[in-house]
mmCIF file of C-alpha atoms and ligand atoms in Angstrom:
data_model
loop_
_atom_site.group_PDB
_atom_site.id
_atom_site.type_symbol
_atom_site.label_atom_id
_atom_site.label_comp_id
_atom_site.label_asym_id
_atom_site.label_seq_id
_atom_site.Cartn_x
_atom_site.Cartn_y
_atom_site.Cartn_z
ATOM 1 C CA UNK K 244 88.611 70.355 -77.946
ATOM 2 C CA UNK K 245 88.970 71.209 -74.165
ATOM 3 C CA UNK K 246 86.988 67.922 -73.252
ATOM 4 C CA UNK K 247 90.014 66.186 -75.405
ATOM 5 C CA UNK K 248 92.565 67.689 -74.157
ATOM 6 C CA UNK K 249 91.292 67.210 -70.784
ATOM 7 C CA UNK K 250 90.450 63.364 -71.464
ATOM 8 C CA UNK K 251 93.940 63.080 -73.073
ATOM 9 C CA UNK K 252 96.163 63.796 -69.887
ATOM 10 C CA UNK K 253 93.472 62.439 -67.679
ATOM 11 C CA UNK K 254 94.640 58.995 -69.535
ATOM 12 C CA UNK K 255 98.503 59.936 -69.383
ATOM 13 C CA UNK K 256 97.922 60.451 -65.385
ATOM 14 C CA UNK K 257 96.215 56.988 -65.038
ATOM 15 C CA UNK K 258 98.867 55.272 -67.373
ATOM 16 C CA UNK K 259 101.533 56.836 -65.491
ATOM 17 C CA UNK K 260 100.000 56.182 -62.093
ATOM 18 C CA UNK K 261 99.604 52.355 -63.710
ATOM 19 C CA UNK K 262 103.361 52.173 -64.329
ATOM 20 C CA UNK K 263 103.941 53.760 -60.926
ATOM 21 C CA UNK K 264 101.677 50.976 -59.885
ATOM 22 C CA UNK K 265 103.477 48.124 -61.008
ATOM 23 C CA UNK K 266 107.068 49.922 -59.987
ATOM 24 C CA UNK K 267 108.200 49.900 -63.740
ATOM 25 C CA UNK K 268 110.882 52.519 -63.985
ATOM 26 C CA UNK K 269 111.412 51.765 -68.071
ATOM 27 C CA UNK K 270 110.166 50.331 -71.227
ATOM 28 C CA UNK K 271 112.983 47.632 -71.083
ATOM 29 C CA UNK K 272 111.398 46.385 -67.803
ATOM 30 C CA UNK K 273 107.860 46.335 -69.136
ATOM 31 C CA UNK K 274 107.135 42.731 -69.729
ATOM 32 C CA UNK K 275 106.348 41.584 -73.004
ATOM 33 C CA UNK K 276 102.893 39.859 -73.896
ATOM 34 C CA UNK K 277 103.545 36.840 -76.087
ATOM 35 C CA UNK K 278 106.559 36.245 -73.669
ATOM 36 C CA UNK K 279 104.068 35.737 -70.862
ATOM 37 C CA UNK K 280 101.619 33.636 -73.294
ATOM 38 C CA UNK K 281 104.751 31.494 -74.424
ATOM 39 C CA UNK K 282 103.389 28.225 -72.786
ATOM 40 C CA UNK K 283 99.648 28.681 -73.854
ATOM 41 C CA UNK K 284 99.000 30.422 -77.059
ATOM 42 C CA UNK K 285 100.583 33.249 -79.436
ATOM 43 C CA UNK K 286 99.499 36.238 -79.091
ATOM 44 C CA UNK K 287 98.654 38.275 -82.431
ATOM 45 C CA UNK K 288 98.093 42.110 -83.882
ATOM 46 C CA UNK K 289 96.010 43.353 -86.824
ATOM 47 C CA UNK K 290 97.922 45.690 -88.576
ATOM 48 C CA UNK K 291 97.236 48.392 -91.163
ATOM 49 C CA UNK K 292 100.262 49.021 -93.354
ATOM 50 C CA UNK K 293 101.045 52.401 -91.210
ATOM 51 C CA UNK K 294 101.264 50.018 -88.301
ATOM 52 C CA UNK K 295 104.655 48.817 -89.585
ATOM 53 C CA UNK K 296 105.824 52.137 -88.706
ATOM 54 C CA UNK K 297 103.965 53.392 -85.954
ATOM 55 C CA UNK K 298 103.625 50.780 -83.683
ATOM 56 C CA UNK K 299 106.953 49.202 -84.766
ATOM 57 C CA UNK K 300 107.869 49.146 -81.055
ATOM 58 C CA UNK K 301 104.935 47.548 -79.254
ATOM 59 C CA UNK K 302 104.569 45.285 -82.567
ATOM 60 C CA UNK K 303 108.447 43.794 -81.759
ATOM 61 C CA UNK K 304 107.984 43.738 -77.903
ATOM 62 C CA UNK K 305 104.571 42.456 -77.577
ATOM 63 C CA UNK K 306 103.131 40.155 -80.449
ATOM 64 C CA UNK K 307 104.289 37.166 -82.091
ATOM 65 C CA UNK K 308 101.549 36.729 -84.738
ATOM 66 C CA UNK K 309 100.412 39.858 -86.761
ATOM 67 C CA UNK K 310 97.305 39.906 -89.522
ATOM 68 C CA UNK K 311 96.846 42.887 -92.440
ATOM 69 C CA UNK K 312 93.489 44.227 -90.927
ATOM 70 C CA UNK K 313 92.437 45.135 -94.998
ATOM 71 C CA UNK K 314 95.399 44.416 -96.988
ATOM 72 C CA UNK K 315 94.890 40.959 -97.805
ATOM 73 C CA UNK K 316 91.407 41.479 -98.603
ATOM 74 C CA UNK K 317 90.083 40.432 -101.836
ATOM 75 C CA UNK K 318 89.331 44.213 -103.186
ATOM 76 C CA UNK K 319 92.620 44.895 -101.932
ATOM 77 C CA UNK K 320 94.943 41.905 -103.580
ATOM 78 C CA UNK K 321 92.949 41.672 -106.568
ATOM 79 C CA UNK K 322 91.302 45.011 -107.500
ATOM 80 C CA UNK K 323 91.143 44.218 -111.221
ATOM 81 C CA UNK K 324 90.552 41.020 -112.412
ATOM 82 C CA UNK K 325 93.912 39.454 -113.340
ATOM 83 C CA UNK K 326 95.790 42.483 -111.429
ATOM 84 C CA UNK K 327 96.991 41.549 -108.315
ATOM 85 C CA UNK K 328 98.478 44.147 -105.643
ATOM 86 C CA UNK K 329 100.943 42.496 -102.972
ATOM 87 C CA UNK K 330 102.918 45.281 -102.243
ATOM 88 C CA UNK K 331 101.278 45.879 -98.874
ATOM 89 C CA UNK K 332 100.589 42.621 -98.017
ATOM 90 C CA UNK K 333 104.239 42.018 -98.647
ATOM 91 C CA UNK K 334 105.387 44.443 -96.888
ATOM 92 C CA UNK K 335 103.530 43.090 -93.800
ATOM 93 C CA UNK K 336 104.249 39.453 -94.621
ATOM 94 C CA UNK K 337 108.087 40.907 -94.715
ATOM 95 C CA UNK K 338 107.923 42.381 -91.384
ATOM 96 C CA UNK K 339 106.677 39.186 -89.720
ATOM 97 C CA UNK K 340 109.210 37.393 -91.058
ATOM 98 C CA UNK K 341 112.023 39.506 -89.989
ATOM 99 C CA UNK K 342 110.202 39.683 -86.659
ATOM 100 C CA UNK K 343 109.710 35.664 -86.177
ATOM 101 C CA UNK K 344 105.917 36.428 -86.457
ATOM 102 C CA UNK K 345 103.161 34.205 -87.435
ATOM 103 C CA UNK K 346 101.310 35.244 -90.036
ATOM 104 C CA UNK K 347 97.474 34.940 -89.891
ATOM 105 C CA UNK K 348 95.101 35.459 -93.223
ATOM 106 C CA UNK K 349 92.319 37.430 -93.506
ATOM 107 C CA UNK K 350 90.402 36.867 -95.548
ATOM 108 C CA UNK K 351 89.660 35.101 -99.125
ATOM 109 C CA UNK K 352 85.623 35.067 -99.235
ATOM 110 C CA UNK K 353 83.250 37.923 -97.498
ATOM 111 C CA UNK K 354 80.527 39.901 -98.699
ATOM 112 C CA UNK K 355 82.077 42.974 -97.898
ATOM 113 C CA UNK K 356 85.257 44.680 -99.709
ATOM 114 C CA UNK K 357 85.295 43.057 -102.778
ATOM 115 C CA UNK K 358 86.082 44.218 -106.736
ATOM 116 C CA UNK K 359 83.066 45.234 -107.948
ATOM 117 C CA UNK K 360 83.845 42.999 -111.143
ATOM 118 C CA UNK K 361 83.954 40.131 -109.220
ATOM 119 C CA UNK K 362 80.156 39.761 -109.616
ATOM 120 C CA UNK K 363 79.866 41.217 -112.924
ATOM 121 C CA UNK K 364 80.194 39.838 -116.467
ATOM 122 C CA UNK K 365 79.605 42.536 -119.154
ATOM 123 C CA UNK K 366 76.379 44.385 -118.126
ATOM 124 C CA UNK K 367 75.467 41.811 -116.429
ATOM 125 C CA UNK K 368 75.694 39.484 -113.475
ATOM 126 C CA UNK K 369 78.577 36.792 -113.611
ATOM 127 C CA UNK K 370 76.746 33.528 -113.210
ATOM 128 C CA UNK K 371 77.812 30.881 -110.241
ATOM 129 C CA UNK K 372 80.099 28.871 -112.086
ATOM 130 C CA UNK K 373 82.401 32.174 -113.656
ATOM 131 C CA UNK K 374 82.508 33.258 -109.871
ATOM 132 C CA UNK K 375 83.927 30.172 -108.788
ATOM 133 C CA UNK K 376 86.561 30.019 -111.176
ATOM 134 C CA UNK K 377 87.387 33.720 -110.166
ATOM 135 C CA UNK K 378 87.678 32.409 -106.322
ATOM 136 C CA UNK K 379 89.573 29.668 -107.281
ATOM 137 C CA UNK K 380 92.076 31.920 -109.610
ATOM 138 C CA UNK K 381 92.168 34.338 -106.966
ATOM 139 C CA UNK K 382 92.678 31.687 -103.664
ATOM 140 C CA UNK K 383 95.477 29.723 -105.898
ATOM 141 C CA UNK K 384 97.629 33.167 -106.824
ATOM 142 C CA UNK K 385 97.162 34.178 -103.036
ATOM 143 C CA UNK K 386 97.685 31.048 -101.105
ATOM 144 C CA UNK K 387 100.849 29.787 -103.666
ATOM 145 C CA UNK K 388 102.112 33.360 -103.098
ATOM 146 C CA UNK K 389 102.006 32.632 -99.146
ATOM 147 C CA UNK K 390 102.805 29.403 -99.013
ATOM 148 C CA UNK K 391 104.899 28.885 -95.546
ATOM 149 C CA UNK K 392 104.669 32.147 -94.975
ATOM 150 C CA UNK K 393 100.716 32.346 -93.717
ATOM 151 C CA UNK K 394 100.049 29.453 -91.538
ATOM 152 C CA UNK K 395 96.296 29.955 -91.146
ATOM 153 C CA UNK K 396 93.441 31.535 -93.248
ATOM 154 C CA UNK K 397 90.123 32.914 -92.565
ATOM 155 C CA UNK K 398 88.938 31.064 -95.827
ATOM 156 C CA UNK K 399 85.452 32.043 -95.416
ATOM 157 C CA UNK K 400 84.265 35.581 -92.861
ATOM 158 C CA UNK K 401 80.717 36.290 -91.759
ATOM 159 C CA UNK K 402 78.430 33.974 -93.923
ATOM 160 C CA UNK K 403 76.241 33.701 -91.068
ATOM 161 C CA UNK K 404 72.696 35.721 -90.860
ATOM 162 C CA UNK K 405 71.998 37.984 -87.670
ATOM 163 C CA UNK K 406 68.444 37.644 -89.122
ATOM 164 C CA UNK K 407 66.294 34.907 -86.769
ATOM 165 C CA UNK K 408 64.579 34.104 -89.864
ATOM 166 C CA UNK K 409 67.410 33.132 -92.038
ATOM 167 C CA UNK K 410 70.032 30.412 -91.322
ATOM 168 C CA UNK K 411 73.080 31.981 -93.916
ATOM 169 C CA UNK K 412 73.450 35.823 -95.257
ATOM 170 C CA UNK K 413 70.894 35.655 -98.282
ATOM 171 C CA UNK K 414 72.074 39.074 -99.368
ATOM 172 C CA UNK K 415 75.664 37.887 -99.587
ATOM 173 C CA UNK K 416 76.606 38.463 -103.397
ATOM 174 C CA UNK K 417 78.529 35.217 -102.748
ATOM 175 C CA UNK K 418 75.236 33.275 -102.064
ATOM 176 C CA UNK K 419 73.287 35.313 -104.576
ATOM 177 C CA UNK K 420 75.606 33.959 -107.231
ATOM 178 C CA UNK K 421 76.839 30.504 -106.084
ATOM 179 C CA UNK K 422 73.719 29.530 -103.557
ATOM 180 C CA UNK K 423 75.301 27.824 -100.137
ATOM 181 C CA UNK K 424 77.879 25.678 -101.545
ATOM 182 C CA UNK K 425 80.273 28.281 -102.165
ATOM 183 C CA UNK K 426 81.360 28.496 -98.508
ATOM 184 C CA UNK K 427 82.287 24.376 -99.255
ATOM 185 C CA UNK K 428 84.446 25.078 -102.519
ATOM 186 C CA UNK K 429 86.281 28.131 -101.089
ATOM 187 C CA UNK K 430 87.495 25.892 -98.415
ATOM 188 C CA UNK K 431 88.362 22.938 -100.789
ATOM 189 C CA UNK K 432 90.154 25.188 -103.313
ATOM 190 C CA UNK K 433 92.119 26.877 -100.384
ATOM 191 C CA UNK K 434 93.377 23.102 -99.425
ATOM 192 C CA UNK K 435 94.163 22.488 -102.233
ATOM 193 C CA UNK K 436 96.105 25.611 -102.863
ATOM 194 C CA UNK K 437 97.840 25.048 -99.644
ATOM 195 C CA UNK K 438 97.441 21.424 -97.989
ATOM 196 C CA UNK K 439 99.507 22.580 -95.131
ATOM 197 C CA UNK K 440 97.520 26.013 -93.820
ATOM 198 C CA UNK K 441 94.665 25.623 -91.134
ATOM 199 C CA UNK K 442 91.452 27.056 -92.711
ATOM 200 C CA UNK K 443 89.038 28.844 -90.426
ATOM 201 C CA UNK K 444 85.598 30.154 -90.521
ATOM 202 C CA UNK K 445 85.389 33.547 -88.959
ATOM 203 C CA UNK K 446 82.259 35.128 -87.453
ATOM 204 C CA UNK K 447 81.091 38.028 -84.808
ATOM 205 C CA UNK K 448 78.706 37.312 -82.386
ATOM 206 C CA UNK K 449 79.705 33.756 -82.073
ATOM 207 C CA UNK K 450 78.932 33.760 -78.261
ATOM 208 C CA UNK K 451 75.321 34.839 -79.194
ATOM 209 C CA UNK K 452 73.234 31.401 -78.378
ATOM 210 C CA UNK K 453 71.147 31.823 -82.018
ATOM 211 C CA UNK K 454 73.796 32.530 -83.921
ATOM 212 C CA UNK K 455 75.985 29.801 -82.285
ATOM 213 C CA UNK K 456 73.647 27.360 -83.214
ATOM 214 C CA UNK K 457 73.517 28.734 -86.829
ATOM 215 C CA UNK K 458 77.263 28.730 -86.772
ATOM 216 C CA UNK K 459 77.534 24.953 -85.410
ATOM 217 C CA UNK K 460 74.835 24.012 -87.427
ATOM 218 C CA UNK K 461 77.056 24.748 -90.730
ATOM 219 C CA UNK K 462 79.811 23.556 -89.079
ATOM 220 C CA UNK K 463 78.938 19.918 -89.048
ATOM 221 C CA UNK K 464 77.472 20.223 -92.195
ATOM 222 C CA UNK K 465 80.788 21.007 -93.713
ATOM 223 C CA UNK K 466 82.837 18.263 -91.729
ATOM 224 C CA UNK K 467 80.455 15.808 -92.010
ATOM 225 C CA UNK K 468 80.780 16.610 -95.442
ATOM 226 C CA UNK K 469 84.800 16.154 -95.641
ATOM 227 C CA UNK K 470 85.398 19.731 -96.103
ATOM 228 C CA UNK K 471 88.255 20.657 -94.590
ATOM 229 C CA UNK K 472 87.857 23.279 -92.102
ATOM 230 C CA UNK K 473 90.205 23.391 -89.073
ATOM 231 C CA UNK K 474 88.906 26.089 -86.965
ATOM 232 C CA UNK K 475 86.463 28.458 -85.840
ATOM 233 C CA UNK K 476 87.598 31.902 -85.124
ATOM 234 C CA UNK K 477 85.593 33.982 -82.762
ATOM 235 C CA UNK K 478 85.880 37.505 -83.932
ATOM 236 C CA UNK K 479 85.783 39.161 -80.345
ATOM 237 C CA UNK K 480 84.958 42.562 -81.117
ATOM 238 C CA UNK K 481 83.576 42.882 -77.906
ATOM 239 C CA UNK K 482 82.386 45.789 -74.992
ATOM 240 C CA UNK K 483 82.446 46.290 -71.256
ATOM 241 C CA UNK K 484 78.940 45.387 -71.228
ATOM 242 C CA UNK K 485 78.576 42.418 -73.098
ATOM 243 C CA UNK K 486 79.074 39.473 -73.502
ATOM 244 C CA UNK K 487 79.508 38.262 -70.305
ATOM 245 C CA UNK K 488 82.511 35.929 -69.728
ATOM 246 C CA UNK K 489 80.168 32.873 -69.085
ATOM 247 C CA UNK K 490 79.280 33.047 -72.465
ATOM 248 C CA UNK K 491 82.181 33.776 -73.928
ATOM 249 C CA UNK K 492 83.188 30.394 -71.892
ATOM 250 C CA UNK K 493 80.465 28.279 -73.127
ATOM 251 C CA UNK K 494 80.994 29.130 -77.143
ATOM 252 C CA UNK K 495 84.684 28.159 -76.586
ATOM 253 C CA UNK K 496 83.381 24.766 -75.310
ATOM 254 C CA UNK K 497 80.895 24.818 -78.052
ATOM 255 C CA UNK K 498 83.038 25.117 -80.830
ATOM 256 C CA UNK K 499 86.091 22.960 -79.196
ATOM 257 C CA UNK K 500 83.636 19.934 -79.161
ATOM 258 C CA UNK K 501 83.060 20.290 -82.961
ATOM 259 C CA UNK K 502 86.710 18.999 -82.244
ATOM 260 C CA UNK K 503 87.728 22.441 -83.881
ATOM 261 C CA UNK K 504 90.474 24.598 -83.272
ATOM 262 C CA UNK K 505 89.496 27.789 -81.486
ATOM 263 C CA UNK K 506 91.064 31.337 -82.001
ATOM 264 C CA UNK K 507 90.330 34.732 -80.908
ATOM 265 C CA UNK K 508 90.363 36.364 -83.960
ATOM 266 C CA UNK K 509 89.815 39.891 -83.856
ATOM 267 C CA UNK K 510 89.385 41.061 -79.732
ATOM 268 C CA UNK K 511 88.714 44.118 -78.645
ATOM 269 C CA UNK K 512 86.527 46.151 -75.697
ATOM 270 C CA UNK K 513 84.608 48.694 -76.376
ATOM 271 C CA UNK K 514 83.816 51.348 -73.717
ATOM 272 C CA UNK K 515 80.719 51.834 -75.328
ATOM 273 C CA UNK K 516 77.637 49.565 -74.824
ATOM 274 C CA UNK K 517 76.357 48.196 -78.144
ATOM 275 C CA UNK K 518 73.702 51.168 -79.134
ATOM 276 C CA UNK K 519 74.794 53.549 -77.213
ATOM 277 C CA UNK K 520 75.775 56.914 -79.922
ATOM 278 C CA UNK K 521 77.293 58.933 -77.236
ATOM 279 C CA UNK K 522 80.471 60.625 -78.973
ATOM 280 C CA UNK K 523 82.478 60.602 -75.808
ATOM 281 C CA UNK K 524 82.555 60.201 -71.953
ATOM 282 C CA UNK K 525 82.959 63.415 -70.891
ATOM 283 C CA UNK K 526 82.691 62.645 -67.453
ATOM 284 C CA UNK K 527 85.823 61.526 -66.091
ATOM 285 C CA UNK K 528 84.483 59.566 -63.799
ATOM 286 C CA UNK K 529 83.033 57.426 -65.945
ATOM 287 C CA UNK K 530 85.577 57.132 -67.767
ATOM 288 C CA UNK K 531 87.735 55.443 -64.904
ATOM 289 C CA UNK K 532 84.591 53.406 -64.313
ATOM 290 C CA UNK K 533 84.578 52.445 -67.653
ATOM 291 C CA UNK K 534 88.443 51.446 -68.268
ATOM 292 C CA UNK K 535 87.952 49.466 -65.065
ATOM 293 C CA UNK K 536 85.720 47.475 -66.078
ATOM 294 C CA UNK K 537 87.387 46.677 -69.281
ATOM 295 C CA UNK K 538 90.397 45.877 -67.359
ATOM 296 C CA UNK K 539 88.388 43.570 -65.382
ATOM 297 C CA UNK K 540 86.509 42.113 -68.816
ATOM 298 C CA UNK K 541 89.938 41.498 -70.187
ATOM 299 C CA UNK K 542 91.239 39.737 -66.852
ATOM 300 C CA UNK K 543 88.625 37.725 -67.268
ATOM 301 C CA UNK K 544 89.142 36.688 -70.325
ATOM 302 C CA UNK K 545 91.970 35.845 -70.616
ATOM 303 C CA UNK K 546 92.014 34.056 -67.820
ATOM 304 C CA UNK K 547 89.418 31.352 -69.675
ATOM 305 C CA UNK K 548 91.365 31.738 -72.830
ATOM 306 C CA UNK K 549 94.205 30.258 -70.171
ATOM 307 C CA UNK K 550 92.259 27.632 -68.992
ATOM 308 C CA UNK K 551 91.591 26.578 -72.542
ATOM 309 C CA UNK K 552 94.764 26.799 -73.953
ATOM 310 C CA UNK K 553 94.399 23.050 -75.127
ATOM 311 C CA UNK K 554 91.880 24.404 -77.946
ATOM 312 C CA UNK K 555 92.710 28.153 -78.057
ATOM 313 C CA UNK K 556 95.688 28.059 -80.542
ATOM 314 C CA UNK K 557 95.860 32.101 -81.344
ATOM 315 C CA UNK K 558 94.321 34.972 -79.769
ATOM 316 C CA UNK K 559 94.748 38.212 -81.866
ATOM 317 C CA UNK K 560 93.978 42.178 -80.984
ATOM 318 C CA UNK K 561 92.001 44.484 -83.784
ATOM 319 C CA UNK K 562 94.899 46.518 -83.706
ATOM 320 C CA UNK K 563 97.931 47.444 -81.496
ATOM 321 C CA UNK K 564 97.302 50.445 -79.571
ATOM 322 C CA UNK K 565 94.109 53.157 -79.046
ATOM 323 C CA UNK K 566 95.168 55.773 -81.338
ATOM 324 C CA UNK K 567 94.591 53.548 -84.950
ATOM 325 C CA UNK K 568 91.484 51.276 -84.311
ATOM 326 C CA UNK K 569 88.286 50.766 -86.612
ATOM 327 C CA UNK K 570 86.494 51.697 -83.490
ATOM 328 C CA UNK K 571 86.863 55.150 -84.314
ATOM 329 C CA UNK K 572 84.455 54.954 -87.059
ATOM 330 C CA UNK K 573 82.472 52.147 -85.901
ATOM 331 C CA UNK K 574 79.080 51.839 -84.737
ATOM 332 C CA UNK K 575 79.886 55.198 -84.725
ATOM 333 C CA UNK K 576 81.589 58.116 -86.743
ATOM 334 C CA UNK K 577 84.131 59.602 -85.722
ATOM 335 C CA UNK K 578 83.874 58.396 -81.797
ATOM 336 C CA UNK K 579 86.985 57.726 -80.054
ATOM 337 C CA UNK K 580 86.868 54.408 -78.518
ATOM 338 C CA UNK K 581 90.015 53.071 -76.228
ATOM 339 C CA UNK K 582 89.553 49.288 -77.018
ATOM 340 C CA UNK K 583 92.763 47.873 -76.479
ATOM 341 C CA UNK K 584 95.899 46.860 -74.610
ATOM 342 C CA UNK K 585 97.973 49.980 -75.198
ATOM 343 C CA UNK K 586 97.229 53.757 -75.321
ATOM 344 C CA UNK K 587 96.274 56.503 -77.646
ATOM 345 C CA UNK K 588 99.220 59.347 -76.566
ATOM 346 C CA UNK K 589 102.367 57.583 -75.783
ATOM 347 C CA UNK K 590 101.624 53.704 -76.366
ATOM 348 C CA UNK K 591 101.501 53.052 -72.694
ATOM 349 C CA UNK K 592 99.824 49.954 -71.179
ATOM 350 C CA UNK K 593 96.805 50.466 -69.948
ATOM 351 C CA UNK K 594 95.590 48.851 -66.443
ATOM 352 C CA UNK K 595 93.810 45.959 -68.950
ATOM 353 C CA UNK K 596 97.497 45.289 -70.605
ATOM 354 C CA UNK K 597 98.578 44.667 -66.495
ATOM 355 C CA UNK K 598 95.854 42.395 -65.676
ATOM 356 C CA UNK K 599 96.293 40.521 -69.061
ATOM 357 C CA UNK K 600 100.496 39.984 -68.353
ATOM 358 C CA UNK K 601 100.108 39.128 -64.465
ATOM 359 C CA UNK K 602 98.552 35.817 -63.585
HETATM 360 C C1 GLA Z 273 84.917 42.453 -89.532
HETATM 361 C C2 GLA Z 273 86.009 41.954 -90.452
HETATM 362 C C3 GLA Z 273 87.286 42.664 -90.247
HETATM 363 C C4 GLA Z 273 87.133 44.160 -90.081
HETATM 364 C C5 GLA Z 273 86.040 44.476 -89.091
HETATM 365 C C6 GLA Z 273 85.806 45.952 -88.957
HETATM 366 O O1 GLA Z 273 85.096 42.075 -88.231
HETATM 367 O O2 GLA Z 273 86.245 40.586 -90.298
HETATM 368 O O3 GLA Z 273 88.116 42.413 -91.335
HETATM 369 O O4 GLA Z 273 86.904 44.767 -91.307
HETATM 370 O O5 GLA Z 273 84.850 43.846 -89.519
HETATM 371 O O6 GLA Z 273 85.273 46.526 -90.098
#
């Protein structure tokens, strides 16, 4: 408790002394992020529905595109079959609109957080072709809902392996039922369902050079194909450590000469080095080490993402500010994690937010 309370106003002294910094006397002087991204890209927020009211502020200042982080999932808009739940996404869709937001989707097909009964058929397993007509049901209810609303969806998250010795996710219940085509329907139903929305394939570790060439390698396969995919969205959940910006660099190329869109989908840094279980920094000096260098990662980044702005046509957070970020409970329980652009306490910028807005 001590070591948090202690970590807590060791952050409010370096935000403050960042503000000092910069000689911003108020939050009306603070400049506003998609403001200073107007001429290369909008700048986006994943949102849980409690976002709406707690970040309200920062969400109105600083972003101009904003995705549900789980409410337009499929276990979430469709938890019974037949029963569909917008409320929340609503709500969210409402805000953006109100807000001139963007609207990104996320997302119609992944092999985590879905309805149980979307596999099922009595006691048993729903064969290929009755879990195709539930995509399609569900992808034409959603997408018709949305229409002009959502300009992009991740049609199709994660299908991917991380395994060297497999090229997609064999233990996907999506390819258990279907086999590999179903990543080429759920894109042709979503076009369908809305001819006007950009549909993207979303993956992590899509700077990795193994997975990249997985991640091409379907790629091509679907546009050489006709399928209708439109982008590739880098997740970006991302640490101090790793990747380095070189290869964050090269995958943007990568995917760009696919002659793809390319968005930032999901960014955030880490403090923590992939593997590393620690439940905190305790040592403050480490922790300033450690923010520094994620101010630097994130100066560097964007600064390619700037460069690039010819392909890069979105580049969203995984969440709005450090006190409500998945972070917290992953890789591990329970950890706090400071990943993004604005603090835990107050909603301050961090030194990253300053190196992001100045170039
Ligand atoms: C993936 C998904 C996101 C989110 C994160 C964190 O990146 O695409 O929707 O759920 O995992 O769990």
């Amino acid at each position: 408790m001590k070591t948090k309370v202690f970590t807590l106003s060791f952050l409010i002294i370096l935000c403050a002394g960042a503000l000092l910094g910069q000689g911003i006397r108020s939050e009306e002087e603070l400049p506003s992020l998609w403001q200073a991204y107007t001429d290369y890209f909008p700048i986006g927020a994943a949102v849980r529905y409690q976002s709406l009211k707690n970040h309200r502020a920062l969400l109105e200042k600083h972003f101009n595109s904003i995705t549900a982080e789980n409410e337009m999932k499929f276990s979430t808009l469709q938890p019974g079959e037949g029963t569909f739940a917008f409320f929340r996404a609503d709500e969210i869709v409402n805000f953006a609109k109100k807000n001139n937001m963007l609207v990104r989707g996320h997302t119609l097909v992944w092999h985590r957080q879905y309805p149980g009964w979307l596999f099922r058929d009595g006691a048993g397993k729903a064969a290929g072709e009755l879990v195709l007509q539930r995509l399609e049901t569900h992808i034409n209810t959603v997408l018709s809902r949305y229409k002009g609303d959502v300009y992009c969806w991740d049609v199709v998250n994660e299908a991917v392996s991380d395994s060297m010795s497999e090229y997609l996710r064999r233990d996907s219940p999506w390819y258990q039922a279907v086999g590999e085509e179903y990543i080429a329907e759920a894109f042709r139903m979503a076009h369908r369902a809305d001819p006007e929305a950009k549909l993207f394939y979303n993956d992590y570790g899509a700077t990795r050079a193994d997975k990249m060439a997985k991640i091409c390698f379907l790629l091509e396969e679907l546009l050489a194909a006709g399928v209708p995919v439109h982008g590739m969205g880098m997740q970006g959940h991302w640490d101090v450590f790793s990747p380095p910006a070189t290869e964050i660099e090269t995958a943007i190329r990568r995917y760009a000469a696919l002659g793809l869109e390319v968005q930032i989908t999901e960014l955030d840094i880490s403090l923590f080095r992939w593997g590393d279980k620690r439940k905190f920094i305790t040592d403050p000096e480490e922790l300033t080490v450690r923010l520094e260098m994620q101010a630097k990662k994130y100066e560097e980044i964007f600064r390619i993402f700037r460069e690039y702005r010819d392909v890069i046509t979105g580049v969203t957070f995984w969440g709005v500010a450090d006190d409500l970020t998945w972070k917290d409970q992953e890789p591990v329980r329970g950890r706090k994690d400071l990943p993004l652009l604005f603090d835990d306490v107050e909603h301050q910028p961090k030194e990253a937010f300053w190196r992001v807005v100045n170039f």
